[in-house]
Amino acid sequence: MARTDLAIVGAGPAGMAAARVATAHGLAVTVIDEQPRAGGQILRQPPASFRVDRWLADRIYRPQQSLLQQCAGLDGVRWQHATTVLGSELTGDGITLSLNTPGGVDELRAERLLLATGCHDMPVTFPGSTLPGVMATGGIQAFVKSQQIVPGERFVFSGSHPLQLIVADQILQAGGEVAAVLFSQPRSLFWRLLRQSPVLLRYPAKLLYFTRACARLMRRGVAIQFGRVASSAHGEGRLQRVEIADSGTLEARDTIACDRLGIGFGFLSNSQLASQAGLECHWSDSAGGWLARTDEWMRGSLPGVYVAGELTGIGGADVSQREGEIAGLAAAMDAGVLAPGVAAERARPARRALRPLYRFADVLSAMSHPGAALLRALMTRESTLCKCEEVTVGTVRALLDENPFTADLNALKLQSRCGMGMCQGRYCQYQLRTLLHSQRPDLATGDDGFQARFPVKPVSIGALATTPTPEEQ
Amino acid sequence: MHCDALVIGGGLAGCATACYLAEAGLSVVLLERGEINRGASGQNAGSLHFQLEHRLIHHADALGEELQHYVALTRVAIDHWRNIESELGSELELAMHGGLMLAETDDEIALLERKAGIERGQGLEVELLDADETRARAPYLSPQVRGALYCPHEGHCNPRLLTPAYARKAARLGAEIVTHCTVGETRRQGGQWQVRGEDSRGTRREWRASVLVNAAGAWTMDIGRMANLHLPVFPIGLLMNATERAAPFIHHLIQHVGRRLSMKQVDDGNVLIGGGWSARLPQQLGQWGAGRAAIDMTALRNNLRTALAVAPGIEPLKILRSWTGITGITPDQLPLIGAVSRAPGYFVAAGGSGFTYGPTYARLLSELITRGEPSHSLAPYSPDRFAHMNMFMG
């Protein structure tokens, strides 16, 4: 079995930053990522055989691009790409990771583990949400970023997150057509936040980036509408039009023809590995769902396990990178190769940078969250709540009515099958939780989330059965 | 508050007993520290295995008469299962298309023959199949399989649905189901059982009941301690695996006479694989801790290898999740069902193939409670067989 001092799951900004810092202090580091190349979602790299002119040329990507370049030259890091971590097992003297690699299932023994698993787009349940052509806005962006592919012809974006503007702009620049960008919030919310939150003005580059995107969209005549939401998607076998409604009353206002609908209501942390390992998590409606608790050194609730980036709360690439640096220092300090005083000194710049970044992230999360009322209203009886197991909202509501004593997420999962399929609830847990809490208003919070099980992502019986046991190695 | 019967534990044994007691006209309160069906009752893989399990055959000589009683009880359970969906008025994804207990070696064939003798002697329908006959019924089985014992009544039921159906019926019949209530005290006072519980908000409640039923599953011993009783039920962790959905190809419950294996395909198409592979119980300061049992990766691999050896075609199927559950086992592997003589009004329902036999155990126990005599003897399961453990308990 291969061994490493520090295993890092996720080669995004947090993972890369931690790898750089930890190797600089002499730790042997292994970085594991599902993608074929490093960079994470923020720097979705084109395949190595591609050449993309002006790839992510805007200056807001510069800190992460320079980190990527530094990482490319690191010696003490083993990069294990195209590899999925299926689960981790904590024993008294270390951590065993089960890996699904291109060559089969394998194990890695690590003294320490950093989970920097990032986030995914928050799925939203509404009539037609499973129709081919309805996509996550972040998913659309991944196509554009990595390959300059426009995955469709005529786009509508519906959501509450400012990322919508960036992606709509990127689609326009890559040659696609954008019919409308809809924000569920009233326009006044954005102005009020801008006025009340001077922290936004500390990041002029980000503001400028958004302003430019807006300006380009407006110049091209793209309608940016506030207080509107795509309330249903329609088409024969694929998306052909969306119904636009007032986001307060869901009263229909308009129908727009399109073949792609981007859904952008924010992000949820990828918390499955944290949950499978048994890390203590807490719930946040607006900052990413289940988030791992950490101390000031990014240590999770289990010995030897660290957490950095979106999994501690959605905060963006800059927060992730800084948290990754601190986690890298903590791993070196806890391994005994870096004196606590020196570690504290070296963590100071990251901590100083994080303070306003956290405030910025809080403002962005609060501003971008659509609110439980809208999410609930969009979930009509016929809408599909769990795509994997094909469970509708109506089925779950009926179960809750028939079983008055069912009052937690895992019990509801058992009864409804929601979350028992391929994705283990990655795409329905937030919605199911919203539904549960709306029908059980007196529910004590502090309930557990879905218990993620090994393997966190599906893997064949053949691959699992042929892994040699420790005695056979 | 006063009630006729107070049941501790919201698993299958507790909910079904509460249901039958309520049906008999008793006022019933059921206390559960978490949610209904969240323990072994909802976490097991739902096998209805009526053939003697391999752990029981291996001890056949020592078990003797108990074994014969067990087979007789099986016939009662089979009839019960055949009617359970109409009895509960719920769709339970019940399938009783038969089960195959496989053999791969001469010794295993001999064991099957011996087993068939015991089972037939008691009137349980079983049929010995040679290799060709076995593969004719189950073409996906490997040529290594040399024969099987077929029991036409075996199958599976969805454990996610059974216990909630009992809970719903119990509630309809007037039973009060109190979840998120942890029992802290059970005391005999003035000819009644006085039970104190605390809910998740810290509110205390108190009940008085003539009858107390301990149906706390793997935690029966902990609840027993509150009545100054040793009730020997020990927790064990078990592992199970579920694959992605596949087109129907396994129509039977598959078990193995010499290896730990149970395999079935449920209505939704998922193949469930288990068979008694262990998971590690959580420990805290030398005690069994709360929380789930941890997966032992070696056990997981060996479980899958066993399944692959008899059904090579499952190789490409993806495992969606492996999960663990905690169940209880007694020193003689027989369940603990009945009255505790030294503690009047105290009854236990725990241990021993609790899913397959759970509904029947619960019905017989409720008969014992309400009529003083069950329609089929529970004598071999009496908690009094461990009375010597309580001799010195004052």
Short mmCIF file of N, CA and C in Angstrom, two decimals, chain A residues 89-91 98 107 275-276 278 388-390 402-403 405-408 410-411 413-417 420-422 424 442-444 451-455 457-462 464-472, chain B residues 35-38 42-43 93 158 160-161 164-165 167-168 171 177 179-180 200-201 243-245 266 268 270 273 280 292-293 295-298 300-302 304-305 308 314-324:
data_model
loop_
_atom_site.label_atom_id
_atom_site.label_comp_id
_atom_site.label_asym_id
_atom_site.label_seq_id
_atom_site.Cartn_x
_atom_site.Cartn_y
_atom_site.Cartn_z
N GLU A 89 -11.00 5.52 6.06
CA GLU A 89 -11.17 4.72 7.27
C GLU A 89 -10.13 5.21 8.26
N LEU A 90 -10.60 5.68 9.41
CA LEU A 90 -9.67 6.18 10.41
C LEU A 90 -9.35 5.07 11.39
N THR A 91 -8.08 4.79 11.52
CA THR A 91 -7.70 3.81 12.53
C THR A 91 -6.84 4.56 13.54
N SER A 98 -9.54 4.79 0.26
CA SER A 98 -9.82 3.85 -0.80
C SER A 98 -10.00 4.67 -2.08
N GLU A 107 -5.47 1.41 -2.44
CA GLU A 107 -5.52 2.07 -1.13
C GLU A 107 -4.31 2.95 -0.93
N SER A 275 -18.76 13.55 5.58
CA SER A 275 -19.81 12.83 6.29
C SER A 275 -19.44 11.35 6.43
N GLN A 276 -18.90 10.77 5.36
CA GLN A 276 -18.53 9.35 5.40
C GLN A 276 -17.44 9.12 6.46
N GLY A 278 -17.07 10.81 9.08
CA GLY A 278 -17.62 11.04 10.41
C GLY A 278 -17.26 12.39 11.00
N CYS A 388 -32.48 10.25 -9.17
CA CYS A 388 -31.95 8.88 -9.24
C CYS A 388 -33.06 7.85 -9.02
N GLU A 389 -33.88 8.09 -8.00
CA GLU A 389 -34.90 7.11 -7.63
C GLU A 389 -36.29 7.52 -8.13
N GLU A 390 -36.34 8.63 -8.86
CA GLU A 390 -37.59 9.11 -9.46
C GLU A 390 -38.70 9.27 -8.42
N GLU A 402 -48.79 10.73 6.10
CA GLU A 402 -49.21 9.42 6.62
C GLU A 402 -48.43 8.98 7.84
N ASN A 403 -47.20 9.47 7.99
CA ASN A 403 -46.34 9.02 9.08
C ASN A 403 -45.97 10.19 9.98
N PHE A 405 -44.96 10.43 12.82
CA PHE A 405 -43.80 10.30 13.71
C PHE A 405 -42.48 10.37 12.96
N THR A 406 -42.52 10.49 11.62
CA THR A 406 -41.26 10.62 10.87
C THR A 406 -40.81 12.07 10.91
N ALA A 407 -39.65 12.31 11.51
CA ALA A 407 -39.23 13.70 11.70
C ALA A 407 -37.72 13.86 11.59
N ASP A 408 -37.03 12.97 10.88
CA ASP A 408 -35.65 13.31 10.56
C ASP A 408 -35.30 12.84 9.17
N ASN A 410 -32.84 11.17 7.78
CA ASN A 410 -32.46 9.79 7.45
C ASN A 410 -33.65 8.85 7.51
N ALA A 411 -34.58 9.10 8.44
CA ALA A 411 -35.79 8.28 8.49
C ALA A 411 -36.63 8.54 7.24
N LYS A 413 -35.47 9.52 4.38
CA LYS A 413 -34.74 8.90 3.27
C LYS A 413 -35.11 7.42 3.16
N LEU A 414 -35.10 6.73 4.30
CA LEU A 414 -35.45 5.31 4.31
C LEU A 414 -36.86 5.08 3.77
N GLN A 415 -37.78 5.94 4.16
CA GLN A 415 -39.16 5.72 3.76
C GLN A 415 -39.43 6.13 2.32
N SER A 416 -38.72 7.16 1.85
CA SER A 416 -39.07 7.72 0.54
C SER A 416 -38.14 7.25 -0.58
N ARG A 417 -36.99 6.70 -0.24
CA ARG A 417 -35.92 6.35 -1.19
C ARG A 417 -35.15 7.57 -1.68
N MET A 420 -31.22 7.53 -2.06
CA MET A 420 -30.68 6.17 -2.00
C MET A 420 -30.11 5.72 -3.34
N GLY A 421 -30.06 6.62 -4.31
CA GLY A 421 -29.61 6.22 -5.63
C GLY A 421 -28.15 6.54 -5.88
N MET A 422 -27.82 6.67 -7.16
CA MET A 422 -26.45 6.87 -7.63
C MET A 422 -25.73 8.02 -6.92
N GLN A 424 -26.32 9.42 -3.98
CA GLN A 424 -26.37 9.40 -2.52
C GLN A 424 -26.93 10.69 -1.94
N ASP A 442 -42.17 22.52 13.77
CA ASP A 442 -41.68 22.51 15.15
C ASP A 442 -40.47 21.60 15.33
N LEU A 443 -39.89 21.19 14.21
CA LEU A 443 -38.77 20.24 14.25
C LEU A 443 -37.57 20.87 14.94
N ALA A 444 -36.99 20.10 15.86
CA ALA A 444 -35.75 20.57 16.47
C ALA A 444 -34.68 20.59 15.40
N GLN A 451 -26.40 10.24 6.03
CA GLN A 451 -25.12 9.64 6.34
C GLN A 451 -24.52 9.12 5.05
N ALA A 452 -23.46 9.77 4.59
CA ALA A 452 -22.83 9.31 3.36
C ALA A 452 -22.16 7.97 3.63
N ARG A 453 -22.30 7.05 2.71
CA ARG A 453 -21.79 5.70 2.89
C ARG A 453 -20.65 5.45 1.92
N PHE A 454 -19.77 4.54 2.33
CA PHE A 454 -18.79 4.01 1.40
C PHE A 454 -19.55 3.19 0.36
N PRO A 455 -19.24 3.19 -0.91
CA PRO A 455 -18.35 4.14 -1.59
C PRO A 455 -19.09 5.44 -1.90
N LYS A 457 -18.79 7.42 -4.25
CA LYS A 457 -19.26 7.39 -5.65
C LYS A 457 -19.30 5.92 -6.08
N PRO A 458 -20.27 5.55 -6.92
CA PRO A 458 -20.42 4.13 -7.27
C PRO A 458 -19.16 3.52 -7.90
N VAL A 459 -18.94 2.26 -7.61
CA VAL A 459 -17.77 1.55 -8.14
C VAL A 459 -18.17 0.09 -8.33
N SER A 460 -17.60 -0.56 -9.33
CA SER A 460 -18.07 -1.90 -9.67
C SER A 460 -17.65 -2.94 -8.63
N ILE A 461 -18.46 -3.98 -8.51
CA ILE A 461 -18.15 -5.09 -7.60
C ILE A 461 -16.79 -5.69 -7.97
N GLY A 462 -16.57 -5.83 -9.28
CA GLY A 462 -15.30 -6.41 -9.74
C GLY A 462 -14.11 -5.62 -9.22
N LEU A 464 -13.93 -3.55 -6.67
CA LEU A 464 -13.79 -3.61 -5.20
C LEU A 464 -13.28 -4.96 -4.75
N ALA A 465 -13.78 -6.02 -5.38
CA ALA A 465 -13.44 -7.37 -4.93
C ALA A 465 -12.00 -7.73 -5.24
N THR A 466 -11.43 -7.12 -6.29
CA THR A 466 -10.07 -7.51 -6.66
C THR A 466 -9.00 -6.72 -5.92
N THR A 467 -9.40 -5.67 -5.18
CA THR A 467 -8.38 -4.95 -4.40
C THR A 467 -7.76 -5.92 -3.40
N PRO A 468 -6.43 -6.00 -3.36
CA PRO A 468 -5.85 -6.92 -2.39
C PRO A 468 -6.11 -6.46 -0.96
N THR A 469 -6.39 -7.39 -0.07
CA THR A 469 -6.54 -7.03 1.34
C THR A 469 -5.14 -6.80 1.91
N PRO A 470 -5.04 -6.11 3.04
CA PRO A 470 -3.71 -5.82 3.60
C PRO A 470 -2.87 -7.09 3.76
N GLU A 471 -3.51 -8.21 4.13
CA GLU A 471 -2.74 -9.45 4.34
C GLU A 471 -2.19 -9.99 3.02
N GLU A 472 -2.89 -9.66 1.93
CA GLU A 472 -2.46 -10.21 0.64
C GLU A 472 -1.34 -9.41 0.00
N GLU B 35 -35.84 7.70 16.01
CA GLU B 35 -36.99 7.62 15.12
C GLU B 35 -37.39 6.16 14.95
N ILE B 36 -38.65 5.97 14.56
CA ILE B 36 -39.14 4.63 14.27
C ILE B 36 -38.27 3.97 13.18
N ASN B 37 -37.94 2.71 13.36
CA ASN B 37 -37.29 1.91 12.30
C ASN B 37 -35.88 2.36 11.95
N ARG B 38 -35.18 3.05 12.83
CA ARG B 38 -33.86 3.54 12.47
C ARG B 38 -32.74 2.58 12.90
N GLY B 42 -34.71 -1.40 10.28
CA GLY B 42 -34.71 -0.69 9.00
C GLY B 42 -33.41 -0.84 8.24
N GLN B 43 -32.38 -1.36 8.89
CA GLN B 43 -31.05 -1.43 8.27
C GLN B 43 -30.72 -2.82 7.75
N GLU B 93 -43.69 -4.51 -0.66
CA GLU B 93 -42.70 -5.09 -1.60
C GLU B 93 -42.30 -6.48 -1.14
N ASN B 158 -39.50 -5.47 2.05
CA ASN B 158 -38.75 -4.24 2.20
C ASN B 158 -38.75 -3.75 3.65
N ARG B 160 -37.66 -1.13 4.85
CA ARG B 160 -37.95 0.30 4.99
C ARG B 160 -39.45 0.52 5.22
N LEU B 161 -40.26 -0.47 4.77
CA LEU B 161 -41.70 -0.26 4.79
C LEU B 161 -42.43 -1.00 5.92
N PRO B 164 -42.68 0.88 9.69
CA PRO B 164 -43.58 2.03 9.66
C PRO B 164 -45.04 1.61 9.45
N ALA B 165 -45.26 0.53 8.70
CA ALA B 165 -46.64 0.08 8.49
C ALA B 165 -47.25 -0.38 9.81
N ALA B 167 -46.27 0.68 12.75
CA ALA B 167 -46.41 1.88 13.59
C ALA B 167 -47.68 2.64 13.22
N ARG B 168 -47.93 2.74 11.92
CA ARG B 168 -49.14 3.45 11.47
C ARG B 168 -50.40 2.74 11.96
N ALA B 171 -50.88 3.22 15.64
CA ALA B 171 -51.39 4.57 15.93
C ALA B 171 -52.88 4.65 15.60
N ILE B 177 -47.46 6.84 20.02
CA ILE B 177 -46.07 6.60 19.66
C ILE B 177 -45.27 7.85 19.98
N THR B 179 -41.69 9.46 19.92
CA THR B 179 -40.32 9.34 19.44
C THR B 179 -39.44 10.38 20.13
N HIS B 180 -38.14 10.25 19.95
CA HIS B 180 -37.15 11.14 20.56
C HIS B 180 -37.34 11.23 22.07
N SER B 200 -36.05 15.18 23.52
CA SER B 200 -34.82 15.84 23.06
C SER B 200 -34.71 17.27 23.58
N ARG B 201 -35.82 17.84 24.03
CA ARG B 201 -35.75 19.20 24.58
C ARG B 201 -35.52 19.20 26.08
N THR B 243 -26.31 -2.73 -4.83
CA THR B 243 -25.81 -2.34 -6.15
C THR B 243 -26.80 -1.36 -6.80
N GLU B 244 -26.35 -0.83 -7.91
CA GLU B 244 -27.24 -0.04 -8.76
C GLU B 244 -28.38 -0.96 -9.24
N ARG B 245 -29.39 -0.35 -9.87
CA ARG B 245 -30.50 -1.15 -10.39
C ARG B 245 -30.06 -1.94 -11.61
N VAL B 266 -34.14 -6.78 -5.32
CA VAL B 266 -35.41 -6.22 -4.83
C VAL B 266 -36.23 -5.67 -6.00
N ASP B 268 -37.03 -2.83 -6.98
CA ASP B 268 -36.48 -1.71 -7.74
C ASP B 268 -35.29 -2.11 -8.61
N ASN B 270 -32.26 -3.27 -7.49
CA ASN B 270 -30.97 -3.32 -6.79
C ASN B 270 -30.71 -4.72 -6.27
N ILE B 273 -26.45 -7.48 -1.10
CA ILE B 273 -25.50 -8.54 -0.78
C ILE B 273 -25.06 -8.39 0.67
N ARG B 280 -17.37 -3.08 12.55
CA ARG B 280 -16.79 -2.79 13.87
C ARG B 280 -17.70 -1.88 14.69
N ARG B 292 -22.93 4.64 14.43
CA ARG B 292 -22.96 3.48 13.54
C ARG B 292 -21.68 2.67 13.61
N ALA B 293 -21.79 1.40 13.24
CA ALA B 293 -20.62 0.54 13.19
C ALA B 293 -19.80 0.89 11.96
N ILE B 295 -17.26 0.25 8.74
CA ILE B 295 -17.04 -0.80 7.75
C ILE B 295 -15.63 -1.36 7.90
N ASP B 296 -15.54 -2.68 7.88
CA ASP B 296 -14.25 -3.35 7.86
C ASP B 296 -13.99 -3.68 6.39
N MET B 297 -12.99 -3.03 5.79
CA MET B 297 -12.79 -3.16 4.35
C MET B 297 -12.47 -4.59 3.94
N THR B 298 -11.79 -5.33 4.81
CA THR B 298 -11.48 -6.72 4.48
C THR B 298 -12.76 -7.55 4.43
N LEU B 300 -15.68 -6.41 3.79
CA LEU B 300 -16.43 -5.96 2.61
C LEU B 300 -15.94 -6.67 1.34
N ARG B 301 -14.62 -6.72 1.18
CA ARG B 301 -14.07 -7.40 0.00
C ARG B 301 -14.43 -8.87 0.01
N ASN B 302 -14.31 -9.50 1.18
CA ASN B 302 -14.59 -10.92 1.23
C ASN B 302 -16.06 -11.22 0.99
N LEU B 304 -18.01 -9.46 -1.00
CA LEU B 304 -18.22 -9.33 -2.44
C LEU B 304 -17.57 -10.49 -3.20
N ARG B 305 -16.42 -10.94 -2.73
CA ARG B 305 -15.76 -12.07 -3.39
C ARG B 305 -16.61 -13.33 -3.29
N LEU B 308 -19.36 -12.95 -5.77
CA LEU B 308 -18.82 -13.10 -7.13
C LEU B 308 -18.53 -14.57 -7.46
N ILE B 314 -22.32 -10.69 -11.67
CA ILE B 314 -22.56 -9.42 -10.97
C ILE B 314 -21.34 -8.52 -11.02
N GLU B 315 -20.23 -9.01 -11.59
CA GLU B 315 -18.97 -8.26 -11.56
C GLU B 315 -19.08 -6.80 -12.01
N PRO B 316 -19.75 -6.51 -13.15
CA PRO B 316 -19.78 -5.11 -13.59
C PRO B 316 -20.77 -4.23 -12.81
N LEU B 317 -21.65 -4.83 -12.02
CA LEU B 317 -22.63 -4.01 -11.29
C LEU B 317 -21.92 -3.09 -10.31
N LYS B 318 -22.41 -1.88 -10.25
CA LYS B 318 -21.77 -0.92 -9.35
C LYS B 318 -22.38 -0.97 -7.96
N ILE B 319 -21.53 -0.92 -6.97
CA ILE B 319 -22.00 -0.80 -5.59
C ILE B 319 -22.38 0.66 -5.35
N LEU B 320 -23.63 0.87 -4.94
CA LEU B 320 -24.08 2.24 -4.63
C LEU B 320 -23.70 2.62 -3.22
N ARG B 321 -23.84 1.68 -2.32
CA ARG B 321 -23.46 1.97 -0.94
C ARG B 321 -23.30 0.67 -0.17
N SER B 322 -22.40 0.73 0.77
CA SER B 322 -22.26 -0.34 1.74
C SER B 322 -22.70 0.28 3.05
N TRP B 323 -23.46 -0.46 3.82
CA TRP B 323 -23.90 0.14 5.08
C TRP B 323 -23.83 -0.87 6.20
N THR B 324 -23.92 -0.38 7.40
CA THR B 324 -23.80 -1.26 8.55
C THR B 324 -25.02 -1.07 9.44
#
